[in-house]
Each structure stands twice: as structure tokens, then as C-alpha cells.
Amino acid sequence: EQISSMESASAKMEESSDPIYGKIRCLVTRKFNRAILTSGWFPFTRCSHYNYNTNDTLYVDKDSEEGVVAGVRMGAILAHRLQVRNDPTVTHFTRQQQGKVDRRILAQLGMDIENVFKRTTVENFRPAMLHLSIDASGSMYGGKWRQVVAVATALAYASDKVRNLDVVITLRGNISSGIPTVAVVYDSRTDNFKKARSLFPYLSTSGSTPEGLCYTATMDLIQECASTHSVFFINFSDGEPGCSYGFDGHYVNYHGEEAVRQTRNAVRAIKEAGIRVMSYFIKEYGDVHGYSRKTFTEMYGQDAEFVNVRNVTQVLRTLNKLLLVRD
């Protein structure tokens, strides 16, 4: 049953070579459904996190449920504002030296009017792809998780209503063995919003923070439509990278300055592929000082933002403004 559910998730163990950590592994799943939620190997549910009986028994995460409700309202507003992306902009240029004859000024020909032609241009927004990568480690549980689920729901809703906007939402953490895991829980190219609305309330947090290891393992996913879309990589997290796991006699201790450097390298590779990175440090109380602020800024540079959960809707306002700019 476990093997069947992993096959239904299009699970693949990605292996890569990292200059800092050597051989690394990451489990990447590309599909998401109710059967996967009830599987013992899937870490991002209440039943797996708390080791309940998982025989088709799911437990709603209260924060996720509230986040979905809030996200639907936010998504409706965002989709309304982005409707302009569905419509082309038509611009007419008159009194041109060449083009089609403009009959409205044809009668003026000979009265010091020589340019009686017009040109028309039609501009469409280039399709946009938003990759939302969410830190689903245990420390995100509570108010922070509720707010990021709200943003994820809002983006999924908007992508369902706006024709040339696609959204891929992934969670990152660890499976029970400790191996880093990236789970695609929504892909607007194949999913509809009904799926997000029905399954997102069961999502929850689990594990540690593999951060850059997950980015390296999903570079193909992040870049796969870069030639046809304006691609944006959006990260939500709340701490420094860190995890430990072993496989095939090889042990990875992913912590400290080396993990920060590895994440910085992975983020640089994303940017060098022509993808814009926006990274948000989600905090619940007070400001972010000291080591956390230093490391987050080192990893994400000028794209690092520090957002209080009560103001996380600012992220949507930023994206709204960004998506209304023509390339």
C-alpha cells in the first residue's frame, strides 16, 4: 500500500552532488491526493505528525482550516485585481508615415497634413509562473502556518481565475528517515481550486529545515517553463537551515555556516537561471535580530524580507503590483 501511494504521488528520489556536502538525496513528489494524505510516509498531515492510526483517518489542522477560509477571501480580491491580465491592451498610433489609411483624417490630406496613416499594437501580459516554496518544519506550526496557508490558498484561487497565471505550491521538510522531502501539493496546470480547498485543511507541519538541499533537488521543476513564462520563486520560512540524515552509509549533517553557504549557492543558481527570487522570513512576535537576520540575509541577499504574521497580506499586495507590470 505504501509503494502504491508513492507511485500515485509520482515520487522520485533525486540524487545530486553538492560541492559542500557531497552526495545528497531528496524525495520529490509531483502529485497530491487524499490517498497520499492518509499514507504513513507522507509527513505533512496531522495523522502522520502525531502517529495516529492512518487507515483513511484524517485530522483537520485547525490553523490550516482557518487559513483556507481566509485565503478564499483574499484570493477573490487578488483575482479581481488581476483580471486585467486576461485582457490585451490595444494602442492606436495616428498620423503615421506608413501603415493603414486613417479614414478619419483622410479629408485633411493636402491641408499641410501629409501623414494620414495609423498603426495599431496589441500587447498581452506574458504568462507568469509563481513557485511558492513553504517551509513546513515543526517550528512553523501555529499562527505562522495559518497565515502561509492563507497566502497559498489565495494564490491557488487566483490562478484558477486568471488565464495566464500559473502557480505551483510545494512543502519542504523530512520524511521519517530524515531524508529531505519536497511535496507538490498544488499545480494549477493540472489541478483545479476545488482540490486545494478540500485537501489543504489537512496539511500540517513536520520535521526540520532542509532549505537549500530542497532547492537543489527541484531545480528542474522550478525552471521547466522559464522559456515561456516570467517565473518567480517565492520562499516562506522562519529559521536557519538544518537537518541530519543518513543513507547508504553516508551521513549528512546539514547545519551552521556550511548549510547557509549551500543555501546561498542554491539561491544564486536559481537567480542565474533568470528566475526572480522573493524570500520572506515569517515571524510571529517582535522583530528578527542577531543570527537569524544575519543568516537569512546572507542566503537571500536583497530579496530577503521580514514579515510579521499579522501583516502577511502585504505579500499579496506586493505580488499584485508585480504581476501587473508588463515584461
Short mmCIF file of C-alpha atoms in Angstrom, two decimals:
data_model
loop_
_atom_site.label_atom_id
_atom_site.label_comp_id
_atom_site.label_asym_id
_atom_site.label_seq_id
_atom_site.Cartn_x
_atom_site.Cartn_y
_atom_site.Cartn_z
CA GLU A 1 0.00 0.00 0.00
CA GLN A 2 2.85 2.37 0.81
CA ILE A 3 4.53 1.65 -2.52
CA SER A 4 1.26 2.16 -4.39
CA SER A 5 0.65 5.51 -2.71
CA MET A 6 4.18 6.65 -3.54
CA GLU A 7 3.65 5.66 -7.15
CA SER A 8 0.41 7.66 -7.24
CA ALA A 9 2.39 10.65 -5.95
CA SER A 10 4.92 10.31 -8.81
CA ALA A 11 7.59 10.07 -6.11
CA LYS A 12 11.21 10.19 -7.15
CA MET A 13 14.37 10.07 -5.05
CA GLU A 14 16.51 12.84 -6.53
CA GLU A 15 20.26 12.43 -6.10
CA SER A 16 22.78 15.17 -6.76
CA SER A 17 26.35 16.06 -5.95
CA ASP A 18 26.96 19.15 -3.83
CA PRO A 19 30.42 20.78 -3.56
CA ILE A 20 29.94 21.23 0.20
CA TYR A 21 28.06 18.08 1.26
CA GLY A 22 28.92 15.64 -1.49
CA LYS A 23 26.18 13.18 -2.41
CA ILE A 24 22.73 14.30 -1.26
CA ARG A 25 19.26 12.82 -1.60
CA CYS A 26 15.82 14.38 -1.60
CA LEU A 27 12.41 12.77 -2.08
CA VAL A 28 10.31 14.78 -4.54
CA THR A 29 6.61 14.06 -5.09
CA ARG A 30 4.79 15.68 -8.02
CA LYS A 31 1.17 14.65 -7.37
CA PHE A 32 -1.16 15.06 -4.41
CA ASN A 33 -4.45 13.45 -3.47
CA ARG A 34 -6.42 12.14 -0.49
CA ALA A 35 -4.81 8.70 -0.66
CA ILE A 36 -1.39 10.29 -0.31
CA LEU A 37 -2.58 12.26 2.74
CA THR A 38 -3.55 9.03 4.51
CA SER A 39 -0.23 7.33 3.74
CA GLY A 40 2.14 6.76 6.62
CA TRP A 41 5.16 8.03 4.68
CA PHE A 42 3.67 11.45 3.85
CA PRO A 43 4.88 13.80 6.61
CA PHE A 44 2.72 16.90 6.17
CA THR A 45 -0.51 15.80 7.87
CA ARG A 46 -1.83 15.63 11.41
CA CYS A 47 -2.13 11.85 11.29
CA SER A 48 1.50 11.27 10.30
CA HIS A 49 2.88 14.03 12.52
CA TYR A 50 1.18 12.68 15.65
CA ASN A 51 1.45 8.99 14.73
CA TYR A 52 -2.28 8.35 14.74
CA ASN A 53 -3.82 5.35 13.05
CA THR A 54 -3.68 6.30 9.37
CA ASN A 55 -6.26 3.89 7.99
CA ASP A 56 -8.08 6.54 5.96
CA THR A 57 -8.40 8.65 9.11
CA LEU A 58 -7.55 12.29 8.57
CA TYR A 59 -7.45 15.03 11.18
CA VAL A 60 -8.13 18.60 10.17
CA ASP A 61 -5.44 21.03 11.24
CA LYS A 62 -7.32 23.95 12.78
CA ASP A 63 -4.77 26.51 11.61
CA SER A 64 -4.86 25.14 8.06
CA GLU A 65 -8.65 25.16 8.06
CA GLU A 66 -8.78 28.79 9.19
CA GLY A 67 -6.06 29.67 6.68
CA VAL A 68 -8.09 28.21 3.80
CA VAL A 69 -11.18 30.21 4.78
CA ALA A 70 -9.17 33.44 4.96
CA GLY A 71 -7.31 32.57 1.76
CA VAL A 72 -10.51 32.22 -0.27
CA ARG A 73 -11.50 35.78 0.67
CA MET A 74 -8.01 37.08 -0.09
CA GLY A 75 -7.88 35.14 -3.36
CA ALA A 76 -11.18 36.60 -4.59
CA ILE A 77 -9.80 40.12 -4.09
CA LEU A 78 -6.48 39.25 -5.74
CA ALA A 79 -8.17 37.58 -8.73
CA HIS A 80 -10.42 40.62 -9.24
CA ARG A 81 -7.41 42.94 -9.30
CA LEU A 82 -5.53 40.68 -11.69
CA GLN A 83 -8.37 40.32 -14.21
CA VAL A 84 -6.64 42.95 -16.33
CA ARG A 85 -4.08 40.25 -17.17
CA ASN A 86 -6.81 38.48 -19.15
CA ASP A 87 -7.35 41.45 -21.48
CA PRO A 88 -4.99 42.69 -24.20
CA THR A 89 -4.04 46.37 -24.36
CA VAL A 90 -4.79 47.91 -27.78
CA THR A 91 -2.98 51.14 -28.67
CA HIS A 92 -3.66 53.22 -31.78
CA PHE A 93 -0.96 55.47 -33.25
CA THR A 94 -2.32 58.10 -35.71
CA ARG A 95 -0.65 60.50 -38.17
CA GLN A 96 1.99 57.94 -39.09
CA GLN A 97 4.12 57.95 -42.26
CA GLN A 98 3.11 54.40 -43.07
CA GLY A 99 0.53 51.86 -42.08
CA LYS A 100 -3.20 51.66 -42.80
CA VAL A 101 -5.09 54.70 -44.03
CA ASP A 102 -6.85 56.53 -41.19
CA ARG A 103 -10.17 57.49 -42.82
CA ARG A 104 -10.93 59.99 -40.06
CA ILE A 105 -8.14 62.33 -41.17
CA LEU A 106 -8.08 61.44 -44.86
CA ALA A 107 -10.11 64.57 -45.70
CA GLN A 108 -7.31 66.71 -44.26
CA LEU A 109 -4.83 65.49 -46.85
CA GLY A 110 -3.41 68.48 -48.70
CA MET A 111 -4.06 70.96 -45.88
CA ASP A 112 -0.49 70.76 -44.57
CA ILE A 113 -1.33 67.23 -43.46
CA GLU A 114 0.85 64.54 -45.03
CA ASN A 115 0.75 61.70 -42.50
CA VAL A 116 -2.67 60.04 -42.80
CA PHE A 117 -1.77 56.54 -41.76
CA LYS A 118 -2.28 54.69 -38.49
CA ARG A 119 -0.75 51.73 -36.70
CA THR A 120 -2.29 49.54 -34.03
CA THR A 121 -0.38 47.48 -31.48
CA VAL A 122 -1.80 44.77 -29.25
CA GLU A 123 0.05 43.88 -26.04
CA ASN A 124 -0.64 40.85 -23.88
CA PHE A 125 0.83 40.06 -20.49
CA ARG A 126 3.45 37.35 -20.65
CA PRO A 127 2.27 34.26 -18.75
CA ALA A 128 3.53 34.23 -15.16
CA MET A 129 4.55 31.23 -13.07
CA LEU A 130 4.75 31.54 -9.29
CA HIS A 131 6.64 28.81 -7.45
CA LEU A 132 5.65 29.07 -3.78
CA SER A 133 8.02 27.02 -1.60
CA ILE A 134 6.85 26.73 2.01
CA ASP A 135 8.97 25.71 4.98
CA ALA A 136 6.76 23.09 6.64
CA SER A 137 9.11 22.36 9.55
CA GLY A 138 7.73 21.93 13.06
CA SER A 139 8.60 25.49 14.11
CA MET A 140 6.11 26.87 11.57
CA TYR A 141 3.18 25.36 13.48
CA GLY A 142 0.51 27.76 14.77
CA GLY A 143 -0.12 31.31 13.64
CA LYS A 144 2.68 31.30 11.11
CA TRP A 145 1.32 28.19 9.44
CA ARG A 146 -2.20 29.60 9.36
CA GLN A 147 -1.01 32.69 7.50
CA VAL A 148 1.15 30.93 4.90
CA VAL A 149 -1.73 28.51 4.16
CA ALA A 150 -3.93 31.58 3.64
CA VAL A 151 -1.46 33.03 1.12
CA ALA A 152 -1.09 29.65 -0.63
CA THR A 153 -4.87 29.30 -0.87
CA ALA A 154 -5.22 32.85 -2.21
CA LEU A 155 -2.65 32.21 -4.95
CA ALA A 156 -4.29 28.89 -5.88
CA TYR A 157 -7.67 30.65 -6.12
CA ALA A 158 -6.25 33.47 -8.26
CA SER A 159 -4.54 31.05 -10.64
CA ASP A 160 -7.91 29.33 -11.15
CA LYS A 161 -9.49 32.63 -12.24
CA VAL A 162 -6.71 34.41 -14.14
CA ARG A 163 -5.98 32.86 -17.53
CA ASN A 164 -2.23 33.48 -17.87
CA LEU A 165 -1.22 32.93 -14.24
CA ASP A 166 0.10 29.55 -13.06
CA VAL A 167 1.02 28.59 -9.51
CA VAL A 168 2.97 25.63 -8.14
CA ILE A 169 2.91 25.20 -4.35
CA THR A 170 5.42 22.94 -2.61
CA LEU A 171 6.05 22.00 1.01
CA ARG A 172 9.52 21.08 2.23
CA GLY A 173 10.55 19.09 5.28
CA ASN A 174 11.61 15.49 6.03
CA ILE A 175 10.16 12.01 5.84
CA SER A 176 10.50 9.78 8.92
CA SER A 177 14.02 8.66 7.95
CA GLY A 178 15.14 12.29 7.95
CA ILE A 179 15.71 12.49 4.20
CA PRO A 180 14.65 15.92 2.84
CA THR A 181 11.27 15.95 1.15
CA VAL A 182 9.58 18.29 -1.31
CA ALA A 183 5.87 17.70 -1.96
CA VAL A 184 3.97 19.45 -4.74
CA VAL A 185 0.54 20.00 -3.18
CA TYR A 186 -0.90 22.19 -5.93
CA ASP A 187 -0.10 22.73 -9.60
CA SER A 188 -2.58 24.95 -11.44
CA ARG A 189 -1.56 23.38 -14.75
CA THR A 190 -3.16 20.08 -13.72
CA ASP A 191 -5.23 20.88 -10.58
CA ASN A 192 -8.34 22.95 -10.00
CA PHE A 193 -9.08 25.04 -6.94
CA LYS A 194 -11.67 22.59 -5.62
CA LYS A 195 -8.82 20.20 -4.87
CA ALA A 196 -6.90 22.80 -2.86
CA ARG A 197 -9.98 23.83 -0.93
CA SER A 198 -10.79 20.25 0.06
CA LEU A 199 -7.27 18.99 0.89
CA PHE A 200 -5.36 21.99 2.27
CA PRO A 201 -7.19 21.86 5.67
CA TYR A 202 -5.42 18.53 6.34
CA LEU A 203 -1.92 19.87 5.78
CA SER A 204 0.33 20.39 8.78
CA THR A 205 3.97 20.84 9.75
CA SER A 206 6.64 18.24 10.44
CA GLY A 207 10.39 17.80 10.59
CA SER A 208 13.30 20.18 10.21
CA THR A 209 14.54 22.69 7.62
CA PRO A 210 16.43 21.20 4.62
CA GLU A 211 16.14 24.58 2.78
CA GLY A 212 18.88 24.67 0.09
CA LEU A 213 19.00 20.88 -0.28
CA CYS A 214 15.37 21.01 -1.41
CA TYR A 215 16.06 23.87 -3.82
CA THR A 216 18.89 21.91 -5.45
CA ALA A 217 16.67 18.84 -5.85
CA THR A 218 13.85 20.78 -7.53
CA MET A 219 15.80 22.99 -9.94
CA ASP A 220 14.26 21.19 -12.93
CA LEU A 221 10.76 21.80 -11.58
CA ILE A 222 11.48 25.48 -10.92
CA GLN A 223 12.96 26.06 -14.39
CA GLU A 224 10.71 23.88 -16.51
CA CYS A 225 8.67 26.73 -18.07
CA ALA A 226 11.23 29.56 -17.86
CA SER A 227 11.30 29.86 -21.65
CA THR A 228 7.59 30.65 -21.92
CA HIS A 229 6.76 32.34 -18.58
CA SER A 230 8.01 35.05 -16.29
CA VAL A 231 8.99 32.84 -13.36
CA PHE A 232 9.06 33.92 -9.72
CA PHE A 233 10.35 31.78 -6.85
CA ILE A 234 8.74 32.72 -3.52
CA ASN A 235 10.01 31.31 -0.23
CA PHE A 236 8.31 31.33 3.19
CA SER A 237 10.42 30.18 6.15
CA ASP A 238 11.10 31.01 9.78
CA GLY A 239 14.62 29.95 10.65
CA GLU A 240 18.06 28.72 9.71
CA PRO A 241 18.61 25.62 7.56
CA GLY A 242 19.25 22.41 9.47
CA CYS A 243 18.66 18.66 9.30
CA SER A 244 20.54 15.37 9.68
CA TYR A 245 20.04 12.08 7.85
CA GLY A 246 21.89 9.06 6.58
CA PHE A 247 21.69 6.74 3.56
CA ASP A 248 23.91 4.03 2.06
CA GLY A 249 26.47 4.52 4.83
CA HIS A 250 26.67 8.24 4.04
CA TYR A 251 25.72 10.75 6.76
CA VAL A 252 24.70 14.36 6.10
CA ASN A 253 24.86 16.84 8.99
CA TYR A 254 23.28 19.92 7.48
CA HIS A 255 23.74 22.79 9.93
CA GLY A 256 25.51 26.08 10.62
CA GLU A 257 27.59 28.18 8.26
CA GLU A 258 28.04 25.39 5.71
CA ALA A 259 24.25 24.96 5.38
CA VAL A 260 23.86 28.73 5.00
CA ARG A 261 26.52 28.74 2.28
CA GLN A 262 24.92 25.79 0.48
CA THR A 263 21.53 27.53 0.51
CA ARG A 264 23.11 30.75 -0.76
CA ASN A 265 24.67 28.81 -3.64
CA ALA A 266 21.32 27.18 -4.49
CA VAL A 267 19.54 30.56 -4.47
CA ARG A 268 22.26 32.01 -6.69
CA ALA A 269 21.75 29.17 -9.19
CA ILE A 270 18.01 29.94 -9.31
CA LYS A 271 18.72 33.61 -9.99
CA GLU A 272 21.31 32.81 -12.65
CA ALA A 273 18.62 30.81 -14.46
CA GLY A 274 16.71 34.10 -14.93
CA ILE A 275 14.21 33.48 -12.15
CA ARG A 276 13.32 36.23 -9.72
CA VAL A 277 13.55 35.23 -6.05
CA MET A 278 11.45 36.72 -3.25
CA SER A 279 12.04 35.33 0.21
CA TYR A 280 10.00 36.10 3.32
CA PHE A 281 11.06 35.37 6.89
CA ILE A 282 7.80 34.74 8.76
CA LYS A 283 7.90 35.89 12.38
CA GLU A 284 5.16 35.79 14.99
CA TYR A 285 6.37 38.14 17.70
CA GLY A 286 8.68 41.15 17.69
CA ASP A 287 11.45 41.75 15.19
CA VAL A 288 14.14 39.41 13.87
CA HIS A 289 17.59 40.19 15.25
CA GLY A 290 21.01 38.65 15.57
CA TYR A 291 21.99 35.40 13.94
CA SER A 292 18.60 34.70 12.31
CA ARG A 293 18.52 38.03 10.49
CA LYS A 294 22.18 37.70 9.52
CA THR A 295 21.89 34.20 8.08
CA PHE A 296 18.61 34.87 6.26
CA THR A 297 20.07 37.95 4.62
CA GLU A 298 23.22 36.04 3.68
CA MET A 299 21.16 33.34 1.99
CA TYR A 300 18.72 35.56 0.10
CA GLY A 301 20.54 38.92 -0.16
CA GLN A 302 18.49 41.96 -1.09
CA ASP A 303 15.49 39.72 -1.75
CA ALA A 304 15.13 38.93 1.97
CA GLU A 305 12.03 40.35 3.67
CA PHE A 306 10.94 40.02 7.29
CA VAL A 307 7.15 39.77 7.65
CA ASN A 308 5.04 39.64 10.80
CA VAL A 309 2.21 37.10 10.51
CA ARG A 310 -0.34 39.82 11.17
CA ASN A 311 0.90 41.68 8.08
CA VAL A 312 1.49 38.74 5.77
CA THR A 313 -1.18 40.07 3.39
CA GLN A 314 1.47 42.60 2.38
CA VAL A 315 2.99 39.74 0.42
CA LEU A 316 -0.14 39.52 -1.73
CA ARG A 317 -0.16 43.27 -2.29
CA THR A 318 3.46 43.05 -3.43
CA LEU A 319 2.64 40.21 -5.83
CA ASN A 320 -0.42 42.03 -7.12
CA LYS A 321 1.72 45.03 -8.04
CA LEU A 322 4.42 42.81 -9.50
CA LEU A 323 2.05 40.83 -11.73
CA LEU A 324 0.56 43.97 -13.26
CA VAL A 325 3.92 45.08 -14.68
CA ARG A 326 4.46 44.09 -18.31
CA ASP A 327 7.77 42.47 -19.24
#
